[in-house]
Coordinates of C-alpha atoms (C1' of nucleotides) in Angstrom, one line a residue:
Chain H
M7 CA 114.2 114.4 144.6
P8 CA 115.7 113.5 141.3
E9 CA 114.2 115.4 138.4
Q10 CA 111.6 113.5 136.3
K11 CA 113.1 111.4 133.6
E12 CA 112.3 113.0 130.3
T13 CA 109.8 110.9 128.3
E14 CA 111.7 110.0 125.2
A15 CA 110.1 109.5 121.9
K16 CA 110.1 105.9 120.8
T17 CA 113.4 105.4 119.0
N18 CA 115.0 102.6 117.0
F19 CA 118.2 102.3 115.0
I20 CA 116.6 103.7 111.9
Y21 CA 115.3 106.8 113.7
T22 CA 118.8 107.3 115.2
M23 CA 120.4 106.9 111.8
I24 CA 118.1 109.5 110.2
K25 CA 118.7 111.9 113.1
E26 CA 122.4 111.6 112.6
D27 CA 122.0 112.1 108.9
L28 CA 120.2 115.3 109.6
E29 CA 122.8 116.5 112.1
K30 CA 125.6 115.8 109.7
G31 CA 123.7 117.5 106.9
A32 CA 124.0 114.3 104.9
L33 CA 120.7 114.9 103.2
G34 CA 121.7 118.3 101.7
E35 CA 118.5 120.1 100.7
S36 CA 116.4 117.0 100.6
P37 CA 113.7 116.4 103.2
V38 CA 113.6 113.0 104.9
H39 CA 111.7 111.0 102.3
T40 CA 110.4 107.5 102.7
R41 CA 108.0 105.2 100.8
F42 CA 106.0 102.1 101.1
P43 CA 106.3 100.0 98.0
P44 CA 103.7 97.2 97.9
E45 CA 103.3 94.8 95.0
P46 CA 99.6 94.6 94.2
N47 CA 99.4 90.9 94.3
G48 CA 97.7 90.2 97.6
Y49 CA 96.3 91.7 100.7
L50 CA 98.3 93.6 103.3
H51 CA 98.9 92.0 106.7
I52 CA 100.0 93.2 110.0
G53 CA 103.6 92.7 109.0
H54 CA 103.1 95.2 106.3
A55 CA 101.5 97.5 108.8
K56 CA 104.8 97.6 110.6
A57 CA 106.6 98.8 107.4
I58 CA 103.8 101.2 106.6
L59 CA 103.7 102.8 110.0
L60 CA 107.5 102.8 110.3
N61 CA 108.0 104.6 107.0
Y62 CA 105.1 107.0 107.6
S63 CA 105.9 107.9 111.2
L64 CA 109.6 108.5 110.3
A65 CA 108.7 110.9 107.5
K66 CA 106.2 112.6 109.8
T67 CA 108.4 113.0 112.8
F68 CA 111.1 114.4 110.7
N69 CA 108.8 116.7 108.8
G70 CA 109.5 114.8 105.6
L71 CA 107.6 113.2 102.8
F72 CA 106.0 109.8 102.5
N73 CA 105.1 108.1 99.1
L74 CA 102.9 105.2 98.4
R75 CA 104.3 103.6 95.4
F76 CA 103.0 100.4 93.9
D77 CA 105.8 98.1 92.7
D78 CA 103.9 96.9 89.6
T79 CA 106.5 95.5 87.4
N80 CA 105.2 92.1 86.9
P81 CA 101.8 92.1 85.1
V82 CA 101.3 88.4 85.3
K83 CA 100.8 88.6 89.1
E84 CA 99.3 91.9 89.7
E85 CA 95.7 93.1 89.7
Q86 CA 93.7 96.2 90.2
E87 CA 91.7 94.5 93.0
F88 CA 94.8 94.4 95.1
V89 CA 95.6 98.0 94.3
D90 CA 92.2 99.0 95.7
S91 CA 92.4 96.9 98.8
I92 CA 95.9 98.1 99.6
I93 CA 94.9 101.7 99.3
E94 CA 91.9 101.1 101.5
D95 CA 94.0 99.4 104.1
I96 CA 96.7 102.0 104.3
R97 CA 94.2 104.8 104.5
W98 CA 92.4 103.0 107.3
L99 CA 95.7 102.5 109.1
G100 CA 96.1 106.3 109.0
A101 CA 99.2 106.6 106.9
D102 CA 98.6 109.7 104.7
W103 CA 100.5 109.9 101.4
G104 CA 98.6 113.0 100.4
E105 CA 99.0 113.4 96.7
R106 CA 102.0 111.2 96.6
L107 CA 100.5 108.1 95.1
F108 CA 102.8 106.6 92.5
F109 CA 103.2 103.5 90.4
S110 CA 106.5 102.1 89.2
S111 CA 104.8 101.7 85.9
D112 CA 104.6 105.5 85.7
Y113 CA 108.3 105.6 84.9
F114 CA 108.5 102.8 82.4
E115 CA 109.6 105.2 79.6
T116 CA 112.3 106.8 81.7
K117 CA 113.5 103.4 82.9
F118 CA 113.8 102.2 79.3
E119 CA 115.9 105.2 78.5
F120 CA 118.1 104.4 81.5
A121 CA 118.5 100.9 80.2
L122 CA 119.6 102.3 76.9
R123 CA 122.2 104.4 78.5
L124 CA 123.5 101.4 80.5
I125 CA 123.9 99.6 77.2
R126 CA 125.7 102.5 75.5
A127 CA 128.0 102.8 78.4
G128 CA 128.8 99.1 78.2
Y129 CA 127.1 98.2 81.5
A130 CA 124.4 96.0 80.1
Y131 CA 123.9 93.5 77.3
V132 CA 121.2 91.5 75.7
C133 CA 121.6 87.8 76.6
D134 CA 120.1 85.0 74.4
L135 CA 120.5 82.3 77.0
D136 CA 117.2 80.6 78.0
P137 CA 116.2 80.6 81.6
D138 CA 117.7 77.2 82.3
Q139 CA 121.0 78.2 80.7
V140 CA 121.1 81.4 82.7
R141 CA 120.6 79.4 85.8
A142 CA 123.4 77.0 84.8
Y143 CA 125.8 79.8 84.0
R144 CA 125.1 81.5 87.3
G145 CA 127.0 78.8 89.2
T146 CA 126.1 77.9 92.7
L147 CA 126.5 79.2 96.2
T148 CA 130.0 77.8 96.4
E149 CA 131.1 77.9 92.8
P150 CA 131.5 81.0 90.7
G151 CA 129.4 81.4 87.6
K152 CA 130.5 81.4 83.9
E153 CA 130.2 84.4 81.7
S154 CA 127.5 84.4 79.1
P155 CA 128.7 84.0 75.5
F156 CA 126.7 87.1 74.7
R157 CA 128.4 89.2 77.3
E158 CA 130.7 90.9 74.8
R159 CA 128.1 91.7 72.2
P160 CA 128.8 95.0 70.5
V161 CA 126.9 98.0 71.8
E162 CA 125.1 98.6 68.5
E163 CA 123.8 95.0 68.4
N164 CA 122.7 95.3 72.0
L165 CA 120.8 98.5 71.3
D166 CA 119.2 97.0 68.2
L167 CA 118.1 93.8 70.0
F168 CA 116.8 95.7 73.1
E169 CA 114.7 98.0 70.9
R170 CA 113.3 95.0 69.1
M171 CA 112.6 93.3 72.4
R172 CA 110.5 96.3 73.2
K173 CA 108.8 96.1 69.8
G174 CA 107.6 92.6 70.5
E175 CA 109.7 90.8 68.0
F176 CA 110.7 88.0 70.4
P177 CA 108.8 85.5 72.5
N178 CA 108.8 85.4 76.3
G179 CA 112.0 83.9 77.7
S180 CA 114.0 84.2 74.6
R181 CA 116.2 87.1 75.6
V182 CA 116.9 89.3 78.6
L183 CA 118.8 92.5 79.3
R184 CA 121.5 91.9 81.8
A185 CA 123.8 94.0 83.8
K186 CA 127.5 93.4 83.3
I187 CA 128.9 93.1 86.8
D188 CA 130.8 90.1 88.1
M189 CA 130.0 86.4 87.4
S190 CA 132.4 85.3 90.1
S191 CA 131.0 87.4 92.9
G192 CA 130.2 85.6 96.1
N193 CA 126.9 87.5 96.0
L194 CA 124.7 85.8 93.5
N195 CA 122.8 89.0 92.9
M196 CA 125.9 90.5 91.3
R197 CA 126.4 87.7 88.8
D198 CA 125.1 89.7 85.8
P199 CA 121.5 90.2 87.1
V200 CA 118.6 90.3 84.7
L201 CA 117.4 93.9 84.3
Y202 CA 114.6 93.4 81.8
R203 CA 112.6 90.4 80.7
I204 CA 110.1 89.9 77.9
L205 CA 106.5 89.4 79.1
H206 CA 103.8 89.5 76.5
S207 CA 101.2 90.2 79.1
S208 CA 98.7 92.9 79.7
H209 CA 99.4 95.3 82.6
H210 CA 96.7 96.6 84.9
R211 CA 97.7 100.1 84.2
T212 CA 99.8 100.3 81.0
G213 CA 97.7 97.7 79.1
D214 CA 99.5 96.4 76.1
Q215 CA 101.9 99.3 75.8
W216 CA 104.8 97.2 76.9
C217 CA 106.1 93.7 76.5
V218 CA 109.4 94.2 78.3
Y219 CA 109.2 94.8 82.0
P220 CA 112.0 95.8 84.4
M221 CA 113.1 93.5 87.2
Y222 CA 112.8 94.6 90.9
D223 CA 116.6 95.1 91.3
F224 CA 116.7 97.5 88.4
D225 CA 113.4 99.1 89.0
H226 CA 113.3 99.7 92.7
P227 CA 116.5 101.7 93.2
F228 CA 115.9 103.8 90.1
S229 CA 112.3 104.5 91.2
D230 CA 113.7 105.6 94.6
V231 CA 116.2 107.9 92.9
L232 CA 113.5 109.4 90.6
E233 CA 111.2 110.1 93.6
G234 CA 114.0 111.5 95.8
I235 CA 113.6 108.8 98.4
T236 CA 116.3 109.4 101.0
H237 CA 115.8 106.3 103.1
S238 CA 114.6 103.2 101.3
L239 CA 113.6 100.8 104.1
C240 CA 113.1 97.2 103.4
S241 CA 113.2 93.8 105.1
I242 CA 116.4 91.9 105.9
E243 CA 116.1 89.5 103.0
Y244 CA 117.1 92.4 100.8
S245 CA 120.4 92.9 102.5
D246 CA 122.1 90.8 99.8
H247 CA 120.6 93.1 97.2
R248 CA 122.1 96.3 98.6
P249 CA 125.3 96.1 96.6
L250 CA 123.2 95.9 93.5
Y251 CA 120.9 98.7 94.7
D252 CA 124.0 100.9 95.2
W253 CA 125.3 99.8 91.8
I254 CA 122.1 100.9 90.1
V255 CA 122.0 104.2 92.0
D256 CA 125.7 104.9 91.1
R257 CA 124.9 104.2 87.4
A258 CA 122.0 106.5 87.5
V259 CA 124.1 109.3 89.0
E260 CA 126.7 108.6 86.4
L261 CA 124.6 108.2 83.3
F262 CA 121.3 110.0 84.0
P263 CA 122.1 112.8 86.5
E264 CA 119.3 115.0 85.2
V265 CA 116.6 112.7 86.7
V266 CA 118.4 111.9 89.9
K267 CA 116.7 113.7 92.8
Y268 CA 118.7 112.0 95.5
R269 CA 121.3 109.3 95.9
S270 CA 119.0 106.9 97.7
R271 CA 120.2 104.5 100.3
Q272 CA 118.7 101.2 101.4
T273 CA 118.3 100.2 105.1
E274 CA 117.0 96.8 106.2
F275 CA 115.1 95.8 109.3
A276 CA 113.6 92.6 110.5
R277 CA 110.1 91.8 109.4
L278 CA 107.4 91.1 111.9
N279 CA 106.3 87.6 112.8
L280 CA 103.5 86.8 115.2
T281 CA 102.8 83.7 117.3
Y282 CA 99.9 81.5 116.4
T283 CA 99.7 82.7 112.8
V284 CA 101.4 82.7 109.5
M285 CA 102.5 85.8 107.6
S286 CA 103.6 85.0 104.1
K287 CA 101.4 86.0 101.3
R288 CA 101.7 82.6 99.8
K289 CA 100.5 80.9 103.0
L290 CA 97.7 83.4 103.5
R291 CA 96.6 82.8 100.0
R292 CA 96.4 79.1 100.6
L293 CA 94.3 79.6 103.7
V294 CA 91.8 81.5 101.5
E295 CA 92.0 79.3 98.5
E296 CA 91.7 76.0 100.4
G297 CA 88.8 77.3 102.3
H298 CA 90.3 77.2 105.8
V299 CA 89.0 80.7 106.3
N300 CA 86.2 82.7 104.7
G301 CA 88.3 85.1 102.6
W302 CA 91.1 87.6 103.0
D303 CA 89.0 89.6 105.5
D304 CA 88.1 86.7 107.7
P305 CA 88.5 88.0 111.3
R306 CA 90.9 85.1 112.0
M307 CA 93.4 86.3 109.4
P308 CA 96.3 88.5 110.3
T309 CA 95.5 90.7 107.3
I310 CA 94.6 94.3 107.8
A311 CA 91.2 93.6 106.4
G312 CA 90.8 90.7 108.8
L313 CA 91.9 92.7 111.9
R314 CA 89.6 95.5 110.9
R315 CA 86.6 93.2 110.6
R316 CA 87.4 91.7 113.9
G317 CA 87.1 95.1 115.4
V318 CA 90.8 96.0 116.0
T319 CA 91.5 99.7 115.7
P320 CA 94.3 101.3 113.8
E321 CA 95.4 102.9 117.0
A322 CA 95.9 99.5 118.7
I323 CA 97.9 98.3 115.7
A324 CA 100.1 101.4 115.9
D325 CA 100.6 101.0 119.6
F326 CA 101.5 97.4 119.1
Q327 CA 104.0 98.3 116.4
E328 CA 105.6 100.8 118.6
K329 CA 105.9 98.4 121.5
V330 CA 107.4 95.7 119.4
G331 CA 110.1 98.0 118.2
V332 CA 112.4 97.7 115.2
S333 CA 115.7 95.8 115.0
R334 CA 117.6 93.6 112.7
A335 CA 117.2 90.4 114.7
D336 CA 114.7 87.8 113.6
S337 CA 111.8 87.9 116.0
T338 CA 108.3 86.7 116.6
A339 CA 106.1 89.0 118.6
D340 CA 103.8 87.5 121.2
L341 CA 100.2 87.7 120.2
A342 CA 99.4 88.5 123.8
L343 CA 101.0 91.8 123.3
L344 CA 98.7 92.6 120.4
D345 CA 95.7 91.6 122.5
Y346 CA 97.0 93.8 125.3
C347 CA 97.2 96.8 123.0
I348 CA 93.8 96.2 121.7
R349 CA 92.2 96.0 125.1
Q350 CA 94.1 99.0 126.3
D351 CA 92.8 101.0 123.4
L352 CA 89.2 99.8 123.6
E353 CA 89.0 100.0 127.4
T354 CA 88.4 103.8 127.4
R355 CA 86.6 104.2 124.1
T356 CA 84.0 101.4 124.1
P357 CA 80.5 101.7 125.6
R358 CA 79.5 98.7 127.7
L359 CA 76.5 96.5 127.1
M360 CA 75.3 93.3 128.7
A361 CA 74.9 90.2 126.7
V362 CA 74.4 86.7 127.9
L363 CA 76.3 84.3 125.6
D364 CA 75.0 81.1 127.1
P365 CA 71.7 81.9 128.9
V366 CA 70.0 80.1 131.7
R367 CA 66.6 81.4 132.9
V368 CA 66.2 82.9 136.3
V369 CA 62.8 83.6 137.8
I370 CA 62.7 86.0 140.7
T371 CA 60.0 84.7 142.8
N372 CA 59.3 87.6 145.0
W373 CA 59.4 90.2 142.2
P374 CA 56.1 92.1 141.8
E375 CA 54.0 90.4 139.1
G376 CA 54.4 92.2 135.8
K377 CA 56.7 94.9 137.1
I378 CA 59.4 96.4 134.9
E379 CA 62.0 98.7 136.3
D380 CA 64.3 100.8 134.3
L381 CA 67.8 100.8 135.8
E382 CA 70.5 103.3 135.0
M383 CA 73.9 102.0 133.8
E384 CA 77.1 103.8 133.0
N385 CA 78.1 103.6 129.4
I386 CA 81.8 103.8 130.1
P387 CA 82.8 103.5 133.8
G388 CA 85.0 106.4 134.8
D389 CA 83.9 108.5 131.8
E390 CA 81.0 110.7 132.8
E391 CA 80.8 112.3 129.4
A392 CA 79.9 108.9 128.0
G393 CA 76.7 109.2 129.9
T394 CA 74.3 106.5 131.1
R395 CA 71.5 104.4 129.6
M396 CA 68.4 102.8 131.0
V397 CA 68.2 99.0 131.0
P398 CA 64.9 97.3 131.8
F399 CA 64.8 94.8 134.6
S400 CA 62.0 92.3 135.4
G401 CA 61.1 89.2 137.3
E402 CA 62.4 86.9 134.6
I403 CA 65.9 87.3 133.4
Y404 CA 68.8 85.3 131.9
I405 CA 72.2 84.9 133.3
E406 CA 75.3 83.2 132.0
R407 CA 75.2 79.5 132.5
D408 CA 78.7 79.4 134.0
D409 CA 77.7 82.1 136.5
F410 CA 76.0 79.4 138.4
M411 CA 77.4 76.3 139.9
E412 CA 75.6 73.7 141.9
D413 CA 78.6 72.6 143.7
P414 CA 81.0 75.5 143.5
P415 CA 84.7 75.2 144.3
K416 CA 86.5 77.4 146.8
K417 CA 86.6 81.1 145.9
Y418 CA 83.8 80.8 143.4
F419 CA 82.0 84.1 143.9
R420 CA 79.1 83.7 141.7
L421 CA 75.6 82.1 142.1
A422 CA 75.1 78.8 143.8
P423 CA 72.3 77.2 145.8
D424 CA 71.5 79.3 148.8
R425 CA 74.1 81.8 147.9
E426 CA 73.9 85.4 146.9
V427 CA 75.2 87.4 144.1
R428 CA 74.8 90.9 142.8
L429 CA 73.2 91.5 139.4
K430 CA 75.1 94.3 137.9
S431 CA 73.5 97.7 138.5
A432 CA 70.4 95.9 139.9
Y433 CA 69.7 93.9 143.0
I434 CA 71.3 91.1 145.0
I435 CA 69.6 87.8 144.4
K436 CA 69.7 84.5 146.3
C437 CA 69.3 81.2 144.7
E438 CA 66.5 79.3 146.4
E439 CA 65.8 76.5 144.0
V440 CA 67.4 74.7 141.1
I441 CA 65.3 73.2 138.4
K442 CA 66.7 70.6 135.9
D443 CA 65.4 69.0 132.8
E444 CA 65.2 65.3 132.2
N445 CA 68.9 65.2 131.2
G446 CA 69.9 66.7 134.5
T447 CA 71.0 70.1 133.0
V448 CA 69.9 73.2 134.8
S449 CA 66.9 74.7 133.1
E450 CA 65.8 77.3 135.5
L451 CA 66.9 79.0 138.7
R452 CA 64.4 80.3 141.1
C453 CA 65.7 83.2 143.2
S454 CA 64.6 85.8 145.5
Y455 CA 65.7 89.4 145.4
D456 CA 66.3 91.8 148.2
P457 CA 64.5 95.1 147.5
L458 CA 66.9 96.9 149.9
T459 CA 69.9 96.2 147.7
K460 CA 69.1 98.3 144.7
S461 CA 72.2 99.5 143.1
G462 CA 73.3 102.9 144.2
A463 CA 70.7 102.9 147.0
D464 CA 71.7 99.8 148.9
N465 CA 71.1 100.2 152.6
S466 CA 70.9 96.5 153.4
G467 CA 74.5 96.3 154.7
K468 CA 75.0 93.2 152.5
K469 CA 78.3 92.6 150.9
V470 CA 78.7 90.1 148.1
K471 CA 81.8 89.2 146.3
G472 CA 80.3 88.4 143.0
V473 CA 78.7 90.6 140.4
I474 CA 77.2 89.1 137.3
H475 CA 75.6 90.4 134.2
W476 CA 72.0 89.7 133.1
V477 CA 69.4 90.5 130.6
S478 CA 65.6 90.8 131.0
A479 CA 63.9 87.9 129.3
A480 CA 61.0 89.9 127.9
H481 CA 63.3 92.6 126.5
A482 CA 66.3 90.6 125.3
A483 CA 67.6 91.2 121.8
P484 CA 68.6 88.0 120.1
V485 CA 72.0 88.4 118.4
R486 CA 74.6 86.2 116.9
V487 CA 78.2 86.2 118.3
N488 CA 81.3 84.9 116.6
I489 CA 84.0 83.8 119.0
Y490 CA 87.4 83.7 117.4
D491 CA 90.4 81.9 118.7
N492 CA 93.9 81.5 117.3
L493 CA 93.9 80.2 113.8
F494 CA 96.7 77.8 114.7
T495 CA 97.3 75.7 117.8
A496 CA 101.0 75.8 117.4
E497 CA 102.9 78.9 118.5
N498 CA 104.9 78.7 115.4
P499 CA 102.9 76.9 112.7
E500 CA 105.7 77.1 110.2
E501 CA 107.7 74.7 112.4
A502 CA 105.1 71.9 112.1
E503 CA 106.7 68.6 113.3
E504 CA 105.0 66.8 110.4
G505 CA 103.1 67.9 107.4
D506 CA 102.9 71.5 106.5
F507 CA 101.6 74.5 108.4
T508 CA 97.9 73.6 107.6
S509 CA 98.2 70.6 109.9
Q510 CA 98.5 73.0 112.8
I511 CA 95.2 74.7 112.1
N512 CA 93.0 75.1 115.1
P513 CA 89.7 73.3 114.4
H514 CA 88.0 75.5 117.0
S515 CA 89.1 78.8 115.7
L516 CA 85.5 79.9 115.1
L517 CA 82.7 79.3 117.5
V518 CA 79.3 80.6 116.4
L519 CA 76.9 81.4 119.2
D520 CA 73.4 81.7 118.0
N521 CA 71.4 81.9 121.2
V522 CA 72.9 85.0 122.6
L523 CA 70.6 87.4 124.3
A524 CA 71.7 91.0 124.7
E525 CA 70.2 94.0 126.3
P526 CA 67.8 96.0 124.0
A527 CA 70.4 98.6 122.9
A528 CA 72.2 95.9 121.0
A529 CA 69.4 95.7 118.5
E530 CA 69.8 99.4 117.6
A531 CA 73.6 99.4 117.4
I532 CA 75.2 100.8 114.2
P533 CA 77.1 98.3 112.1
G534 CA 80.8 98.9 112.5
S535 CA 80.5 100.0 116.1
R536 CA 82.3 98.5 119.1
F537 CA 81.2 97.5 122.5
Q538 CA 82.4 95.8 125.6
F539 CA 80.0 93.1 126.6
L540 CA 80.4 93.2 130.3
R541 CA 82.8 90.6 131.7
K542 CA 83.0 89.0 128.3
G543 CA 85.2 91.0 126.0
Y544 CA 85.2 93.5 123.2
F545 CA 82.9 93.0 120.3
Y546 CA 82.4 94.5 116.8
L547 CA 79.1 94.7 115.0
D548 CA 80.1 93.1 111.7
P549 CA 79.0 95.4 108.9
D550 CA 79.6 92.7 106.3
A551 CA 78.0 89.7 107.9
A552 CA 75.7 87.6 105.8
E553 CA 72.0 88.3 106.3
T554 CA 71.0 86.4 109.5
G555 CA 68.0 88.4 110.5
K556 CA 69.9 89.6 113.6
P557 CA 73.0 91.6 114.4
V558 CA 76.3 89.7 114.3
F559 CA 78.9 90.6 116.7
N560 CA 82.5 89.5 116.2
R561 CA 84.6 89.1 119.3
T562 CA 87.6 91.3 118.9
V563 CA 89.4 90.1 122.0
P564 CA 88.3 88.6 125.3
L565 CA 88.7 90.4 128.6
R566 CA 91.5 89.2 130.8
D567 CA 90.1 86.4 132.9
S568 CA 92.0 85.8 136.1
W569 CA 89.4 83.4 137.4
A570 CA 89.7 81.2 134.4
K571 CA 93.5 81.3 134.8
K572 CA 93.2 80.3 138.4
Q573 CA 91.0 77.4 137.4
K574 CA 93.6 76.1 135.1
S575 CA 96.4 76.0 137.5
Chain I
rU25 C1' 132.3 74.1 102.1
rG26 C1' 130.7 80.9 98.9
rG27 C1' 128.3 85.5 100.3
rG28 C1' 125.2 88.4 103.7
rG29 C1' 122.9 88.9 108.5
rU30 C1' 122.0 87.8 113.7
rG31 C1' 122.5 86.0 119.0
rU32 C1' 120.7 90.5 126.0
rG33 C1' 115.2 87.0 131.1
rG34 C1' 109.2 83.0 128.4
rC35 C1' 108.4 87.0 124.0
rC36 C1' 110.0 91.7 122.2
rA37 C1' 113.9 95.4 123.2
rA38 C1' 117.3 99.5 125.2
rG39 C1' 122.4 99.6 125.9
rC40 C1' 127.9 101.8 121.9
rG41 C1' 134.2 100.8 128.0
rG42 C1' 132.0 102.6 134.1
rU43 C1' 129.2 98.1 136.6
rA44 C1' 121.9 95.1 132.8
rA45 C1' 116.1 100.7 130.7
rG46 C1' 111.2 99.7 129.3
rG47 C1' 106.9 96.8 127.6
rC48 C1' 104.2 92.1 127.3
rA49 C1' 103.9 87.5 129.8
rC50 C1' 104.4 85.4 134.6
rG51 C1' 103.9 85.5 140.4
rG52 C1' 102.1 88.1 144.8
rG53 C1' 99.2 92.0 147.1
rA54 C1' 95.8 96.5 147.2
rC55 C1' 91.3 98.3 145.3
rU56 C1' 86.8 97.2 142.8
rU57 C1' 78.8 96.8 141.8
rU58 C1' 82.9 94.1 135.1
rG59 C1' 87.2 87.9 139.0
rG60 C1' 87.7 94.0 133.8
rA61 C1' 90.3 98.5 134.5
rU62 C1' 93.7 100.8 138.0
rC63 C1' 97.7 100.7 141.6
rC64 C1' 101.8 98.6 144.3
rC65 C1' 105.7 94.8 144.7
rG66 C1' 108.6 90.7 142.6
rC67 C1' 110.9 88.7 138.2
rA68 C1' 118.8 88.4 134.1
rU69 C1' 125.1 88.6 139.8
rU70 C1' 124.3 88.4 134.0
rC71 C1' 124.3 89.6 128.1
rG72 C1' 125.5 82.4 122.6
rU73 C1' 130.4 79.9 124.4
rA74 C1' 135.7 80.1 125.5
rG75 C1' 139.9 82.9 125.8
rG76 C1' 142.3 87.8 125.7
rU77 C1' 142.9 93.4 126.4
rU78 C1' 141.6 96.8 130.5
rC79 C1' 141.5 99.4 137.2
rG80 C1' 136.8 98.1 134.9
rA81 C1' 133.8 94.5 129.1
rA82 C1' 127.0 93.1 127.1
rU83 C1' 130.0 96.9 124.9
rC84 C1' 137.1 96.2 122.3
rC85 C1' 140.1 91.7 120.2
rU86 C1' 140.5 86.4 118.9
rA87 C1' 138.4 81.7 118.1
rC88 C1' 134.4 78.7 118.2
rC89 C1' 128.9 77.5 118.4
rG90 C1' 123.7 78.3 117.1
rC91 C1' 119.9 80.5 114.1
rC92 C1' 118.1 83.2 109.6
rC93 C1' 118.6 84.8 104.2
rC94 C1' 120.6 84.1 99.0
rA95 C1' 121.4 79.8 93.3
rG96 C1' 113.1 83.5 90.0
rC97 C1' 113.5 86.0 83.2
rC98 C1' 109.1 87.1 91.6
rA99 C1' 109.0 91.3 94.7

RNA sequence: UGGGGUGUGGCCAAGCGGUAAGGCACGGGACUUUGGAUCCCGCAUUCGUAGGUUCGAAUCCUACCGCCCCAGCCA
């Protein structure tokens, strides 16, 4: 026999790169050090979860450090509300930054000093061009730019102007600090990028202390260097910024060595896309603001908050992330894979309950008048420690409307006239009579039960193919159920044939079921707990649902349904 | 038409000169008091295309093609 193939840890090109760095001793004394750098201007989504988990797990597997650092360099867009939600979401995901919570704004003073040093060394200058002029001077993708008339301003004048910018002597947009690099570079980012701009705007942390704020390209690499980030991971669209990132790091090493903890390097990977949804902050914001969903935490949203409220677990998200992998190629992961990961996680950890989503009444004609029998049911099949519970059974029950068919197709194993079916953990019943209302819809089924077929003690010799769930009429707990479907009908809403992505919104993405009858235990369930409603799916007791007078269960994900699949084909 | 990326089955993704991992999806079967779960089996003669190098190429070379990103004082 060949020896068992060793189970390898999930790897990707970044993991491999770090491993090689370590083997070569390229990091010197530094531990592997990563960071997640959100801008607090919106809610985190599952795409961010990929970055968070990637950075965190890399630091963890290499015994390194992981920072949470808010990139808060633009006060006009950023708010404390988002800082709070981001912290909550990352914590919930399980990424632990320990004491290492930082803000870019923590280093504003040091950054200003760095800017001063750039000026003194002749690497930066104050430019008086207005925004339109800067754009015009920049050139185009195919034509080189022109040098600013202020490019050769003397150092002393630059210093004086920059200090006065800080003091607030100039209005927004009147001047900027620019790096002196190369106006003819094929890479637009190198055409004398803006380092600082004037923003007379109150910052959520520093208040009115500053009116000049650093730009991302200046701020980010320098923050990395200050924190000792060894591997600065970001998405592909920053590839073009890498030369500038390196330029800033090099200048820091050259001019400000006493604060440089590590010569940080940037590595890019493809961001995550998902079928049947959109992922950009801008689009998600529109969904919220235009009322297509009920807020950032609407369970239909791909936000962390939305997924959480739908009942998805952080473990399922981590598993999904790992299964999707990391590469540099543009990709769109299949939502079916996420669903799979969710089911897989919930399968073994979720207690079962019976709930009838669309009830039809069943009267058991030969059941002893007034008798109530408590039946024992497993909480989690295959998991004895999860125990059992008692569920009341009686002569009047409800079953699922689609578990009965008057004229069933071939291979339909459920209830039909004169046919038998097993009631889960109870008895086998036979449909004797169908009662309809004036519209012709079935209003009641009259059935007989076979006392010899009691679950666990069946000595009738009967074999039935179908097993259905039920709930005793007198004991049923009324609950509300939210059935969620994809928010978009198109696999890739961004590629809408006509109109924008909102034209692809699924009008049936939310179905509210208000006549659901569940077994009694549902009424006592703790908000925030998860259940599998037998044969129906996984559900989450919404802790934030509006007051409805009854529990509200959100469907996290349906169970696989091979019968429904067969019906379609 | 400038610069930077990227193309492996329906969707992801390994592979790094020795003869296409794995997962999801899909199809078939077994089992089943959830048509769930679980378990089997099947699923790329071929790696964007065309040439070339080599005993041997998804891997090296050349050319071409497709797709993505970049012209914020956003990040």
